[in-house]
């Protein structure tokens, strides 16, 4: 037997390689990606997240900062979180928050009724003192752009 093949099977298969591929879709995708990245960067520079913070959020942060600083410091008031000349005893805050041994904490969701009048503000907050909830109104004053706990 002869394994030779004859006829049309012997002819080479011709592949048409005249089909030209274009780089245009890849360049277009790269341009779109660059435009999106530039938009994200410009958005971050022109509208920083801190501008999305409300005054109520700033008031809550000031009270939270006071409570946190108070738990870490023996000084009353802790430095940097109260108005100059603020007296915790005179304001009644010591009675509401307990002495130095008291465990004081606050939940970010415990704030209500924030009111701002120029550089003065008030906010109600539920503070946990030794496991007991105590609602009180906090008076704050804006000093150099920061809200600080004050008596007036």
XYZ file of C-alpha atoms in Angstrom:
152
model
C 0.000 0.000 0.000
C 1.063 3.420 -0.811
C 0.518 6.121 1.833
C 1.022 8.942 -0.647
C -1.821 11.330 -0.990
C -2.698 12.816 -4.270
C -5.132 15.387 -5.490
C -6.325 18.574 -3.822
C -5.042 17.620 -0.373
C -1.482 18.335 -1.475
C -2.074 22.000 -2.086
C -0.976 24.416 0.622
C -3.626 26.305 2.557
C -3.456 29.971 1.800
C -4.049 32.274 4.756
C -5.078 35.797 3.900
C -2.993 38.070 6.131
C -3.953 41.316 4.528
C -6.322 41.983 7.476
C -4.734 44.981 9.164
C -5.360 45.479 12.880
C -5.806 48.985 14.183
C -4.349 50.458 17.365
C -7.133 53.072 17.516
C -9.350 51.179 20.050
C -6.405 50.769 22.431
C -5.428 54.428 22.152
C -9.056 55.481 22.705
C -9.277 53.300 25.842
C -6.030 54.783 27.172
C -7.284 58.331 26.547
C -10.561 57.581 28.378
C -8.624 56.095 31.327
C -6.377 59.168 31.526
C -9.369 61.530 31.399
C -11.055 59.613 34.233
C -7.892 59.684 36.371
C -7.397 63.405 35.778
C -11.045 63.971 36.757
C -10.591 62.038 39.995
C -7.442 63.953 40.921
C -9.015 67.331 40.126
C -12.138 66.391 42.052
C -10.050 65.561 45.092
C -8.105 68.809 44.879
C -11.040 71.102 44.196
C -13.532 69.515 46.622
C -11.647 67.935 49.535
C -13.586 65.655 51.861
C -13.257 68.065 54.773
C -15.583 70.464 52.970
C -18.266 67.763 53.080
C -18.265 67.790 56.892
C -21.266 69.551 58.389
C -21.183 71.901 61.367
C -23.072 69.252 63.350
C -20.231 66.817 62.613
C -17.677 69.385 63.767
C -19.589 69.986 67.009
C -19.798 66.250 67.661
C -16.065 65.920 66.995
C -15.283 68.737 69.454
C -17.267 67.072 72.244
C -15.760 63.668 71.420
C -12.261 65.183 71.427
C -12.923 66.718 74.840
C -14.084 63.382 76.301
C -11.143 61.504 74.745
C -8.587 64.063 75.919
C -10.137 64.074 79.384
C -9.704 60.315 79.675
C -5.994 60.607 78.753
C -5.069 63.643 80.845
C -5.132 64.542 84.521
C -5.511 68.220 83.608
C -8.974 69.749 83.837
C -9.724 70.894 81.208
C -7.415 68.917 78.956
C -5.197 71.185 76.831
C -6.334 72.143 73.347
C -9.998 71.112 73.591
C -11.504 73.907 75.708
C -11.628 77.680 75.542
C -8.920 79.627 77.337
C -9.999 80.182 80.941
C -12.576 77.357 80.846
C -13.174 75.951 84.322
C -14.671 72.473 84.322
C -15.760 72.752 87.978
C -17.453 76.119 87.485
C -19.262 74.972 84.348
C -20.749 71.953 86.128
C -19.057 69.582 83.702
C -17.107 67.818 86.457
C -20.358 66.902 88.217
C -21.855 65.606 84.956
C -18.773 63.614 83.927
C -17.575 62.464 87.325
C -14.128 62.593 88.830
C -10.812 61.395 87.405
C -11.607 57.743 88.146
C -14.930 57.820 86.253
C -15.173 55.866 83.016
C -16.596 58.300 80.475
C -17.442 57.459 76.860
C -19.599 58.807 74.088
C -21.130 57.266 70.999
C -20.971 59.255 67.754
C -24.701 58.618 67.289
C -25.645 60.206 70.612
C -25.699 63.820 69.382
C -28.916 65.761 68.796
C -30.237 69.295 68.274
C -27.093 71.071 67.081
C -27.582 74.829 66.896
C -25.012 77.267 65.557
C -25.234 81.025 66.006
C -22.121 82.615 64.514
C -19.140 81.481 66.586
C -21.307 80.011 69.340
C -23.013 76.644 69.305
C -24.849 74.127 71.446
C -25.384 70.420 70.996
C -27.137 67.802 73.121
C -25.121 64.672 73.776
C -25.705 61.477 75.694
C -22.546 60.605 77.581
C -22.005 57.324 79.361
C -20.527 57.864 82.816
C -19.639 54.676 84.704
C -22.170 52.760 82.605
C -25.040 55.225 83.119
C -26.365 57.440 80.320
C -26.414 61.164 81.056
C -27.882 63.659 78.574
C -26.464 67.170 78.690
C -26.206 70.251 76.540
C -22.680 71.216 75.532
C -21.785 74.838 74.803
C -19.034 75.422 72.271
C -17.225 78.427 70.812
C -15.317 78.646 67.549
C -11.743 79.761 68.258
C -9.370 80.139 65.298
C -11.657 77.962 63.175
C -11.916 75.102 65.721
C -14.868 74.338 67.971
C -13.902 74.219 71.641
C -15.926 73.395 74.768
C -16.783 76.618 76.649
C -19.161 77.976 79.266
C -20.464 81.044 77.434
